XYZ file of C-alpha atoms in Angstrom:
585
model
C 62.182 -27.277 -92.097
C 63.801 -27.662 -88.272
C 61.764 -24.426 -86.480
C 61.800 -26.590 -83.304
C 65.564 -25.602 -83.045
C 66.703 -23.837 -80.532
C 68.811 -21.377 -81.466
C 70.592 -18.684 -79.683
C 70.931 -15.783 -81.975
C 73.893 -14.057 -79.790
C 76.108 -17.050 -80.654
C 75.007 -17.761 -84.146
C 75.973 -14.075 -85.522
C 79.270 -13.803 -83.531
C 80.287 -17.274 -85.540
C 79.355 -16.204 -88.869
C 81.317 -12.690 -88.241
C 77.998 -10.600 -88.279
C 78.704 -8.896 -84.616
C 81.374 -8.879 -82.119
C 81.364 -9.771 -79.028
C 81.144 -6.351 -78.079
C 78.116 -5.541 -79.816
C 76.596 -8.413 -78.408
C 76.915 -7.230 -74.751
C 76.073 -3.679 -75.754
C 72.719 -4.967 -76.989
C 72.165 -7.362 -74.191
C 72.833 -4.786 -72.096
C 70.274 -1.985 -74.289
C 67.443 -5.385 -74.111
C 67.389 -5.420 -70.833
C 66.341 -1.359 -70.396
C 63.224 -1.961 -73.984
C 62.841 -5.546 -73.079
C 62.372 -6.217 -76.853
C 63.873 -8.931 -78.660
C 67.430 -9.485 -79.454
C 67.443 -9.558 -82.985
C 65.242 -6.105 -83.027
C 67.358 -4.733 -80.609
C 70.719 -5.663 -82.642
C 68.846 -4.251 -85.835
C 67.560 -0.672 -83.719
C 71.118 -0.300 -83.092
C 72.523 -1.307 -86.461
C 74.765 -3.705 -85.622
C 73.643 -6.056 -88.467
C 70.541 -5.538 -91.091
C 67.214 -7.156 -91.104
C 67.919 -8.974 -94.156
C 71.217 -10.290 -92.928
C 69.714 -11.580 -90.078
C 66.794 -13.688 -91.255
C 68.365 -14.592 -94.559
C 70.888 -16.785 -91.590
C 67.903 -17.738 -89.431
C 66.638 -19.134 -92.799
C 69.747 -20.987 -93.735
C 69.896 -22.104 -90.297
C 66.247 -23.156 -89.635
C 66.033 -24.292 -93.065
C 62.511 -22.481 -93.993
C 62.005 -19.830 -96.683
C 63.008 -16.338 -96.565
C 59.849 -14.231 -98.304
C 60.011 -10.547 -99.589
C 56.277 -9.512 -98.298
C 56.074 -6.988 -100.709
C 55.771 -9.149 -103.668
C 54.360 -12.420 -102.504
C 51.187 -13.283 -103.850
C 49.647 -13.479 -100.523
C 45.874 -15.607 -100.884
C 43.473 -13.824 -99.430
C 41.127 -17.001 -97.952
C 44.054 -18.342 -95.775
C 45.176 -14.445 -94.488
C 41.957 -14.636 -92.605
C 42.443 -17.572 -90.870
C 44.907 -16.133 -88.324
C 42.517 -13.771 -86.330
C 43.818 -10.425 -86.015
C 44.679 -9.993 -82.785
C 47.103 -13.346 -82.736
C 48.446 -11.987 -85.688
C 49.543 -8.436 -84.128
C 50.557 -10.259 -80.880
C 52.764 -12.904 -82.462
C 54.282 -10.621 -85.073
C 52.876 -13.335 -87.858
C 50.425 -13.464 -90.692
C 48.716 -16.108 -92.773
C 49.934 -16.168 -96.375
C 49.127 -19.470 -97.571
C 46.868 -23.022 -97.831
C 47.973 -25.858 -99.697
C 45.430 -28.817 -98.962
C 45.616 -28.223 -95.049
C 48.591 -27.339 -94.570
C 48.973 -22.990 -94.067
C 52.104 -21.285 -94.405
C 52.945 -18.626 -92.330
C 55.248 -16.004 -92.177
C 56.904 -14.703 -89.105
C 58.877 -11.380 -88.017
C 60.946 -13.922 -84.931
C 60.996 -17.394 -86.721
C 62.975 -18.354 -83.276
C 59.903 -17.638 -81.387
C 58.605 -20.982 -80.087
C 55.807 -19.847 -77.939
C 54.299 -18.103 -80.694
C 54.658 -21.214 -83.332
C 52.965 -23.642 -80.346
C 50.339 -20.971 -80.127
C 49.861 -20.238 -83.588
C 49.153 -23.771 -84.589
C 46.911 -24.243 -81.893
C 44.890 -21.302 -82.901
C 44.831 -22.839 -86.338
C 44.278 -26.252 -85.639
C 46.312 -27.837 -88.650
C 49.898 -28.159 -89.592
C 51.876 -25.161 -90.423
C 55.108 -24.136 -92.131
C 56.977 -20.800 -91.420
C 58.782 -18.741 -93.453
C 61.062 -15.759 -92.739
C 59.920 -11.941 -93.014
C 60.410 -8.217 -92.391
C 58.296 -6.924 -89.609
C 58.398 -3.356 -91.276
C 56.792 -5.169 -94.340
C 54.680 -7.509 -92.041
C 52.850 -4.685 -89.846
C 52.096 -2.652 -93.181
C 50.514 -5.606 -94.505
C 48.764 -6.517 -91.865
C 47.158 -2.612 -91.660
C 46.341 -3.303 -95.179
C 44.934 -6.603 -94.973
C 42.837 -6.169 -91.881
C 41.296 -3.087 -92.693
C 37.596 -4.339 -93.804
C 37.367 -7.195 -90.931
C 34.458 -6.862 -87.972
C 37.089 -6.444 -85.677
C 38.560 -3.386 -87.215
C 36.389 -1.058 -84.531
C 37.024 -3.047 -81.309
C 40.780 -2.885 -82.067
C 41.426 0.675 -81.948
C 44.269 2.062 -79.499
C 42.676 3.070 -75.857
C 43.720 6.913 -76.011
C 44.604 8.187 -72.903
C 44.766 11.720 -73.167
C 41.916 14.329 -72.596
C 39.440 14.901 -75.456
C 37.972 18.722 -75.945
C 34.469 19.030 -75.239
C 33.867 19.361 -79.237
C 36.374 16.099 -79.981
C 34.889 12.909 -80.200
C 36.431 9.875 -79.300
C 36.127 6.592 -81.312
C 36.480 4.693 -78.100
C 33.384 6.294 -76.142
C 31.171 6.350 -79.481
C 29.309 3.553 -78.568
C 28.353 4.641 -74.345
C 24.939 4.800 -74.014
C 23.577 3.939 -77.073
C 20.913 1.312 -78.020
C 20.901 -2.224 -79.277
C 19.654 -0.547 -82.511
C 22.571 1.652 -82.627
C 25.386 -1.085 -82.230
C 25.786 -1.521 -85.899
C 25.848 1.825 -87.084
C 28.648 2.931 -84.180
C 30.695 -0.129 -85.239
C 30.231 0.883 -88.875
C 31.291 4.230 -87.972
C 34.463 3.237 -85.895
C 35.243 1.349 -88.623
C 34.625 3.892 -91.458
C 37.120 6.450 -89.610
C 39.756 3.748 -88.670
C 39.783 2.970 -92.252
C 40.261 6.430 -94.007
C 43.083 7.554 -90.811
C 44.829 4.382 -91.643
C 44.676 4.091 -95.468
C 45.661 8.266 -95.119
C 42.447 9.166 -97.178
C 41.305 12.673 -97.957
C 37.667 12.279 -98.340
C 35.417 10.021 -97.223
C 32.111 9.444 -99.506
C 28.987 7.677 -98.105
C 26.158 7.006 -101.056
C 23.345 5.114 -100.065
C 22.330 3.498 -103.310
C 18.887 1.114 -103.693
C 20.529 -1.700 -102.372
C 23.496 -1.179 -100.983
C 25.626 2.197 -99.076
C 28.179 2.893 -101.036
C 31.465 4.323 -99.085
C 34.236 5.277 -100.816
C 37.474 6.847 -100.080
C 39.550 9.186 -102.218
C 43.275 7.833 -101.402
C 46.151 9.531 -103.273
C 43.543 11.533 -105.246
C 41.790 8.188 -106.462
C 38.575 6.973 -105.319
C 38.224 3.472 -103.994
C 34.764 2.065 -103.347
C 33.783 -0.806 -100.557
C 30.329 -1.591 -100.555
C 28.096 -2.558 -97.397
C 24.809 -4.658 -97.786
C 22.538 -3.044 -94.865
C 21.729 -0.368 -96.788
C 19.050 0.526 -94.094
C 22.003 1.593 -91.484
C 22.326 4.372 -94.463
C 20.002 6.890 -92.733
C 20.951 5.913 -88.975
C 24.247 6.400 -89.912
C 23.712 10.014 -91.446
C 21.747 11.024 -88.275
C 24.475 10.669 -86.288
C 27.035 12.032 -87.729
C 24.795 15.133 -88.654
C 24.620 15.623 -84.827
C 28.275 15.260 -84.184
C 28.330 18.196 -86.890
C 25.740 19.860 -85.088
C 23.231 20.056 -87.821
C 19.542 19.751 -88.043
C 19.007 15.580 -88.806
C 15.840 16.369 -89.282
C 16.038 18.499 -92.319
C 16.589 15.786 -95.399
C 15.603 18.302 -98.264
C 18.271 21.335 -98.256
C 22.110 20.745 -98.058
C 23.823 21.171 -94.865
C 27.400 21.806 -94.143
C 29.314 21.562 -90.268
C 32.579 20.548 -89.145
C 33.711 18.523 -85.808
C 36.395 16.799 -84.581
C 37.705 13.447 -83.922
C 40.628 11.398 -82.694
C 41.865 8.315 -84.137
C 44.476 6.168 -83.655
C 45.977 9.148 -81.549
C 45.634 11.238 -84.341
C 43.331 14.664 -84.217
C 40.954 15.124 -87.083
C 39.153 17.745 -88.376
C 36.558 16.618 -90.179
C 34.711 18.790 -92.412
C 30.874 17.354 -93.244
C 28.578 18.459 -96.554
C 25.518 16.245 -96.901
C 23.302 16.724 -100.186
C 19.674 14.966 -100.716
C 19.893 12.012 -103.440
C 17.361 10.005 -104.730
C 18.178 7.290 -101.999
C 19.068 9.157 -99.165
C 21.576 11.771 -98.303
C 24.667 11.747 -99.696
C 27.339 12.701 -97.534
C 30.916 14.105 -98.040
C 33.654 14.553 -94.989
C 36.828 16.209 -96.037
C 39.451 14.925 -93.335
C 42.560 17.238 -91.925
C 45.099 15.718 -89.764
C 46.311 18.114 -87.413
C 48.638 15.686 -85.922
C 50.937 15.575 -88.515
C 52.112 19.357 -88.307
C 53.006 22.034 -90.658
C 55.141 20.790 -94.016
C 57.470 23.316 -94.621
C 58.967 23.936 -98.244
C 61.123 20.867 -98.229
C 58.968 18.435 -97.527
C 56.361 19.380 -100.284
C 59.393 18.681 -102.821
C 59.286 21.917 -104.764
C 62.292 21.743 -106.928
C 65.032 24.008 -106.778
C 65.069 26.196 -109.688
C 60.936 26.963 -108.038
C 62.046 27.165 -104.526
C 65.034 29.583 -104.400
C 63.124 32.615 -106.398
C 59.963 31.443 -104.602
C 61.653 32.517 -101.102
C 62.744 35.409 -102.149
C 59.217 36.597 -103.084
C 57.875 35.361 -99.983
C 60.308 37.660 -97.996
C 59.145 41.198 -100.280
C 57.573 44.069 -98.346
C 54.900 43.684 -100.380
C 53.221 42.450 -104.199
C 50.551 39.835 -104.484
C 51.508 36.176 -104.879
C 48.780 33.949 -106.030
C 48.919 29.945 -106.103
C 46.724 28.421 -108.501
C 45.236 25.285 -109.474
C 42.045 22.875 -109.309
C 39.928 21.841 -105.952
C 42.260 19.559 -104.159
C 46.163 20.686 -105.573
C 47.955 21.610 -102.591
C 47.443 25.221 -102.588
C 46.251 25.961 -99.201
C 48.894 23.334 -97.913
C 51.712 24.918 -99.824
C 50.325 29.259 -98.288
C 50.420 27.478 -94.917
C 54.234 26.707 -95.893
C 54.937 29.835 -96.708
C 53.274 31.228 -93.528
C 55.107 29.146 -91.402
C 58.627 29.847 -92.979
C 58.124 34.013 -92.778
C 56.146 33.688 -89.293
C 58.022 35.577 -86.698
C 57.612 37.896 -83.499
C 57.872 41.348 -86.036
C 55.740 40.255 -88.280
C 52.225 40.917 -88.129
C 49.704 38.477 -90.242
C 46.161 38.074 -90.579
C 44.482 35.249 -92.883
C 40.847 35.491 -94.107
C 39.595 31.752 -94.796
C 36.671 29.867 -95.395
C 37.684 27.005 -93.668
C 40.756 28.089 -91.009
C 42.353 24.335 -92.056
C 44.987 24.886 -89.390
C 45.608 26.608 -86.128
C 49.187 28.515 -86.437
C 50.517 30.175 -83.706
C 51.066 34.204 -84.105
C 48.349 34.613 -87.174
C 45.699 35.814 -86.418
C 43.215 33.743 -88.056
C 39.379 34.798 -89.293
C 37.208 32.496 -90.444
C 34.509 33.567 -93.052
C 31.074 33.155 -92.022
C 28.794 34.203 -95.342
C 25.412 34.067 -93.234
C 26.102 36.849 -90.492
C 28.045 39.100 -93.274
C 31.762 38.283 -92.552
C 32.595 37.997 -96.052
C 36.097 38.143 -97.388
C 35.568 41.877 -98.062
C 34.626 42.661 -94.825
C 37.098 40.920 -93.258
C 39.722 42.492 -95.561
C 38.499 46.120 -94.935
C 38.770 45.519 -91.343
C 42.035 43.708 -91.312
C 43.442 46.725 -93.063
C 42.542 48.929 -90.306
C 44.913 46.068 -88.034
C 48.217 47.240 -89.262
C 49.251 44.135 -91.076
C 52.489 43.552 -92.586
C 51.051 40.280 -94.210
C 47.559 39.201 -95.471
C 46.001 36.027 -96.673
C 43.270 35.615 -98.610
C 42.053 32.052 -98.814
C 40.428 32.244 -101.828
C 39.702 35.427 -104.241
C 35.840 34.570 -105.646
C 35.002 38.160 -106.757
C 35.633 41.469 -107.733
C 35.100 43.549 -104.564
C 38.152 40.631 -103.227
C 40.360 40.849 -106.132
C 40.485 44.778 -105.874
C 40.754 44.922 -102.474
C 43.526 42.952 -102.166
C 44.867 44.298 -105.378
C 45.115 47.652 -103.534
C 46.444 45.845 -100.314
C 49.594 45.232 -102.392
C 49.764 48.200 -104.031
C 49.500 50.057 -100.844
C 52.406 48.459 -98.828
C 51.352 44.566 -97.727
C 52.538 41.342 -98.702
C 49.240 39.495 -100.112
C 48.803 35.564 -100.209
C 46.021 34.343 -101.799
C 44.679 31.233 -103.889
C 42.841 31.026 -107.392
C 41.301 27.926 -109.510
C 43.105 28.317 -113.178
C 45.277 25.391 -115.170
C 48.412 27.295 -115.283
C 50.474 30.456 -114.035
C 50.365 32.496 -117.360
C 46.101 31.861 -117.537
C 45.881 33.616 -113.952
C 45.912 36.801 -115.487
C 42.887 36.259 -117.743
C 41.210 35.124 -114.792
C 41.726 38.619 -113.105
C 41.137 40.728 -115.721
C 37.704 38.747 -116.339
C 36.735 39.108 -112.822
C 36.940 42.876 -113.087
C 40.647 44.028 -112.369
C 41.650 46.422 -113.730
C 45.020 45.780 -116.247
C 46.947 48.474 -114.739
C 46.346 47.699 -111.091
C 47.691 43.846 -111.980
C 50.816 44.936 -113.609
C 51.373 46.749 -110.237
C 50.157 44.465 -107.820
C 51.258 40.972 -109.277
C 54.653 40.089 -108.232
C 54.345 36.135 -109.364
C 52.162 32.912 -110.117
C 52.873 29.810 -108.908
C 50.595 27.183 -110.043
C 50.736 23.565 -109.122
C 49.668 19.844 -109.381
C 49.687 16.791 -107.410
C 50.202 13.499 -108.879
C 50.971 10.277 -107.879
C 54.434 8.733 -106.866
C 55.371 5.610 -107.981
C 55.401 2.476 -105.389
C 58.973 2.150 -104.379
C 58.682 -1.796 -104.122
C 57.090 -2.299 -107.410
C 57.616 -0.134 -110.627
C 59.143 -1.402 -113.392
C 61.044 -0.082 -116.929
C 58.548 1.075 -119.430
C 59.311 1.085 -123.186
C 57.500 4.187 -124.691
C 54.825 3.563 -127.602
C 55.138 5.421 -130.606
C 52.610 7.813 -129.631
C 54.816 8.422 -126.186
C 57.546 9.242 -128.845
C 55.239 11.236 -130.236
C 53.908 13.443 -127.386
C 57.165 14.238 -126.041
C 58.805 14.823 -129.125
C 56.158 17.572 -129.543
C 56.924 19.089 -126.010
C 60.305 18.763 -125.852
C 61.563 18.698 -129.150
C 63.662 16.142 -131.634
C 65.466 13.873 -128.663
C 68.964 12.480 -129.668
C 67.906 9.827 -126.961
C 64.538 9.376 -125.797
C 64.415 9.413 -121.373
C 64.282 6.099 -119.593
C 60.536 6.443 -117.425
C 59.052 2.928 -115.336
C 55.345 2.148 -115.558
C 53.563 1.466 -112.430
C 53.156 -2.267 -111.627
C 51.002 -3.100 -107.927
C 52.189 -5.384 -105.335
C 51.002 -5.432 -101.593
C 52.534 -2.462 -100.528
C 50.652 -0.451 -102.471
C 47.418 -2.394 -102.246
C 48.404 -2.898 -105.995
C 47.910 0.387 -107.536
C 51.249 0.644 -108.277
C 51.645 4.114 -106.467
C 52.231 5.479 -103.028
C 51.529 9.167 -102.038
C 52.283 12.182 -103.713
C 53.795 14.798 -104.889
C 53.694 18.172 -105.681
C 54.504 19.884 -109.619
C 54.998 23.282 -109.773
C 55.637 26.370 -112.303
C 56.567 30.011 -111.148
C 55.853 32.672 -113.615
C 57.603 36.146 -112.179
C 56.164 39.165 -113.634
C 59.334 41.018 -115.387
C 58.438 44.578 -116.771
C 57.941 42.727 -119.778
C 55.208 41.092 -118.757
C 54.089 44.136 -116.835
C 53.740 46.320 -119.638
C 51.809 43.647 -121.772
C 48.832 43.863 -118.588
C 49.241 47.224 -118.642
C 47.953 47.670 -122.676
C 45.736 44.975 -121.587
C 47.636 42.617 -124.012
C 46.304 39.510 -123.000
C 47.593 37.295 -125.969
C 51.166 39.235 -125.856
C 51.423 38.104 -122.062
C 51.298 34.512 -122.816
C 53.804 34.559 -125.458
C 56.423 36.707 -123.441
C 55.309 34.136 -120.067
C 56.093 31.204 -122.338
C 59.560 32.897 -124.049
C 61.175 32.882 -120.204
C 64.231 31.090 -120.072
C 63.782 30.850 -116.414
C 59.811 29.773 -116.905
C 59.567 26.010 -116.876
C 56.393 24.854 -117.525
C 54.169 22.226 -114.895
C 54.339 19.482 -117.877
C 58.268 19.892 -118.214
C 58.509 19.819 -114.267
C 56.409 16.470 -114.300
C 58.612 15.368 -116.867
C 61.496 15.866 -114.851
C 59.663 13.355 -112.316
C 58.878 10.703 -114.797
C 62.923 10.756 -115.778
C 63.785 10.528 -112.240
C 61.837 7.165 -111.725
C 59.214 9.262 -108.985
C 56.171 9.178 -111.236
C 54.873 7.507 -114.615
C 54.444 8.984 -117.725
C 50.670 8.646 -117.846
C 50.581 10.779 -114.518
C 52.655 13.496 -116.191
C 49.315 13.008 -119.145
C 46.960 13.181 -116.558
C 47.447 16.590 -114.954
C 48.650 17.885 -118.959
C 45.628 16.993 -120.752
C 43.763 19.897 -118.909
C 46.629 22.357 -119.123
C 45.342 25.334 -122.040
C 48.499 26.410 -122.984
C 51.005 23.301 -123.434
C 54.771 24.233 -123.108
C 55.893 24.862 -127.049
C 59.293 23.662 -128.331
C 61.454 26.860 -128.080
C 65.418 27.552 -129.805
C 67.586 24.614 -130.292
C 69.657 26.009 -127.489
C 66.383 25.917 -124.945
C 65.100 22.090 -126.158
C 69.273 20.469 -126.020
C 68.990 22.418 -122.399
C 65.766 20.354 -121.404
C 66.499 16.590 -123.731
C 69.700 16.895 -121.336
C 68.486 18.273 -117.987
C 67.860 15.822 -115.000
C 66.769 17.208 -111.695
């Protein structure tokens, strides 16, 4: 290993062939406006890849050239480089052999940072070669339970509301007593924002508080031993909320708001009295991220095309259905924002108003001083709407009314919790609606699920078991060639759960006269038979099959979200089961 040579990187890539001299004074020219490195600046204006370029500094330094996302990095010597060096010098501690650490470095060139390194360190070191992209996630990973975590938060410059908090300012005027539950709390928010959690769950337990974090719709727990910061910690974030801390018996729910990492944050709070303590529960939005619109929630195409139509009917009832947590408000607001215009008139009734849209005129339902969802939808019919949404229909008196809303001339959007699209209609007719005002009303279902998407850096081919064979072969049919799906592996881009994100599965049942005419006679078991006999009706597990074949998800997510489906998709004609054995998306 030579990293004490100098090397100018200019010359070396114009005499392997990498850039021309041209390109070279172009970037020179575009470093001296971003005063950023060469070799980033070269990459940024893709004049030569990362790889290319430190798979030569690596020939020509003679050190290793590592792919971060599989390296088995030990965890004892990544916490020997101190954050902050770490992030400064672009660099990050991945082994120890005897003393002796090896670390890996985004500019291997960079002298000043190898002299400082090793003098933060104290002991010999060797370098090795590595993508900053893969070195900054990594380091966001691997930092993410360290003291520091709090202290090192971004200084946010721009003006807070007088309801926002800011993660900076948490700590002014409080006590030495305090310290540890505001750097707890720093920490807890930093956390969540940068591991892109949905929930946040603080348990205090008899020993220990228990915080855990639902990531990708998993929970992940990290336990803390002062368990006696449980209560301090509840207090306070009970009076951000605006609640009563001194009420420990009843259940109390508030909302605030908070930026992080120069991201807003709604936060909504529910805390429940446990044996130990209070249990609390904070639902996070991010508000900085923006609307998704229908492409970026990946419905498929054979969904999406009918699914616009719908959205752009004078009026009918669409419902989106599924458990706590699918998507459904996320994939309304979609729809919202795609039909949204200056001659359109729209009202929402929801308990909570998750986003702020411009336009919509948004109410939010407040059950204590009688603004219920039926008195908000008698009301907003007096308002000349062209477009309602309900956020949620929980009883009869809702149901009908926006039954009726349809019927009478407005578009209706509104959400329901069933397994599938063809169950929705029990669910009405249970809750009181009457069969004939569905069949009129109802234009379509769409019902969804989110699962998990595979880690890009890390999933492998998976043979399937006999009792794979088995399953599908009962859900598709006899397969001339059974689909190629990869099984999810870990590696430290994924924290090694061997997925990353989501994303969304969807079925759309239209109501065809057919199907009409069953609600009508009140035909309940006639409805799901005709539903299922669609040809243009493909089920959620067939749609989360289609994922598995593409390489996006794993079979045992496509199990997951089917084990809890009632009515699994049946095997249909020949013609119908060659179609699907066949079809890729």
């Amino acid at each position: 290993m030579d990293i004490k040579k100098r090397i100018r990187i200019g010359d070396l890539l114009i005499e392997h062939k990498f850039i021309s001299e041209a390109q070279l004074n172009t970037a020179l020219e575009e470093q001296k406006k971003t005063r950023r490195k060469l070799g980033k600046t070269l990459i940024d204006l893709g004049f030569i890849k990362e790889k290319q370029l430190l798979e030569l500094l690596s020939e020509q330094l003679r050190i290793p050239h590592l792919d971060l996302r599989q390296y088995p990095i030990n965890a004892k010597a990544f916490k020997l480089l101190p954050e902050i060096h770490a992030r400064r010098f672009r660099a990050i501690a991945i082994a120890q052999e005897n003393d002796t650490i090896t670390i890996g470095m985004a500019d291997p060139t960079d002298l000043y940072a190898y002299d400082q390194i090793q003098k933060v360190l104290n002991c010999p070191i060797n370098v090795a070669a590595i993508s900053e992209n893969d070195l900054l996630t990594q380091l966001d990973s691997g930092y993410r339970k360290t003291e520091q975590i709090g202290s090192l938060a971004e200084i946010l410059d721009d003006e807070l509301a007088e309801s926002d908090f800011d993660l900076q300012s948490l700590g002014e005027g409080t006590t030495a007593a305090d310290a540890p539950v505001v750097k707890l709390l720093r920490a807890i928010f930093e956390d969540a924002v940068t591991m892109h959690a949905s929930d946040i769950h603080i348990e205090p337990d008899s020993n220990v508080l228990r915080i855990r974090q639902r990531i990708d719709g998993v929970l992940q727990e990290q336990l803390v031993d002062e368990s006696r910061v449980a209560s301090a910690l509840t207090s306070r974030l009970k009076l951000m909320a605006g609640l009563n801390i001194s009420e420990k018996r009843l259940p109390q729910d508030g909302r605030f708001n908070i930026k992080v990492n120069n991201k807003n944050i709604d936060v909504r709070l529910s805390t429940m009295p446990m044996v130990h303590g209070e249990s609390v529960v904070m639902r996070l939005l991010d508000h900085s991220q923006g609307l998704l619109d229908f492409t970026t929630l990946g419905i498929p195409d054979h969904v999406l095309r009918p699914l616009r139509n719908l959205i752009k009917k004078p009026h009918g009832l669409l419902l989106v259905t599924g458990p706590t947590g699918s998507g459904k408000t996320t994939t309304l607001y979609a729809a919202l924002n795609e039909i949204n215009s200056p001659a359109t008139k729209i009202i929402t009734a929801e308990d909570p108003v998750e986003y702020q849209l411009p336009r919509i005129n948004q109410v939010q339902i407040h059950d204590k001083i009688g603004l219920t969802f039926p008195a908000v939808l008698r009301t907003a019919l007096r308002q000349d709407p062209d477009i309602i949404l309900i956020g949620e229909m929980r009883d009869q008196e809702t149901v009908e009314i926006g039954l009726r809303a349809a019927m009478t001339g407005h578009l209706v959007f509104s959400t329901l919790h069933t397994n599938d699209a063809a169950s929705t209609v029990n669910r009405l007719l249970d809750m009181g609606a009457e069969g004939f005002l569905v069949a009129s009303s109802l234009q379509a279902v769409l019902a969804q699920r989110l699962i998990r998407r595979l880690c890009p850096d890390c999933s492998a081919p998976h043979e399937l078991t006999e009792q794979d064979k088995a399953w599908l072969g009962q859900v598709l049919g006899p397969q001339p060639d059974w689909p190629e799906v990869r099984q999810h592996v870990g590696c430290n881009q994924c924290h090694h759960t061997g997925y990353k994100g989501r994303i969304g599965v969807y079925e759309l049942l239209i109501i065809t006269p057919i199907l009409a005419t069953c609600l009508q006679q009140n035909d309940r078991v006639q409805f799901i038979q005709q539903a299922q006999r669609q040809d243009d009706f493909r089920s959620l597990t067939l749609n989360a099959i289609d994922l598995a074949k593409q390489g996006i998800t794993t079979l045992d997510e496509v199990l997951r979200i089917a084990s809890d489906i009632d009515s699994h998709p049946k095997k249909k004609s020949t013609r119908h089961s060659s179609n699907i054995s066949h079809q890729q998306a």
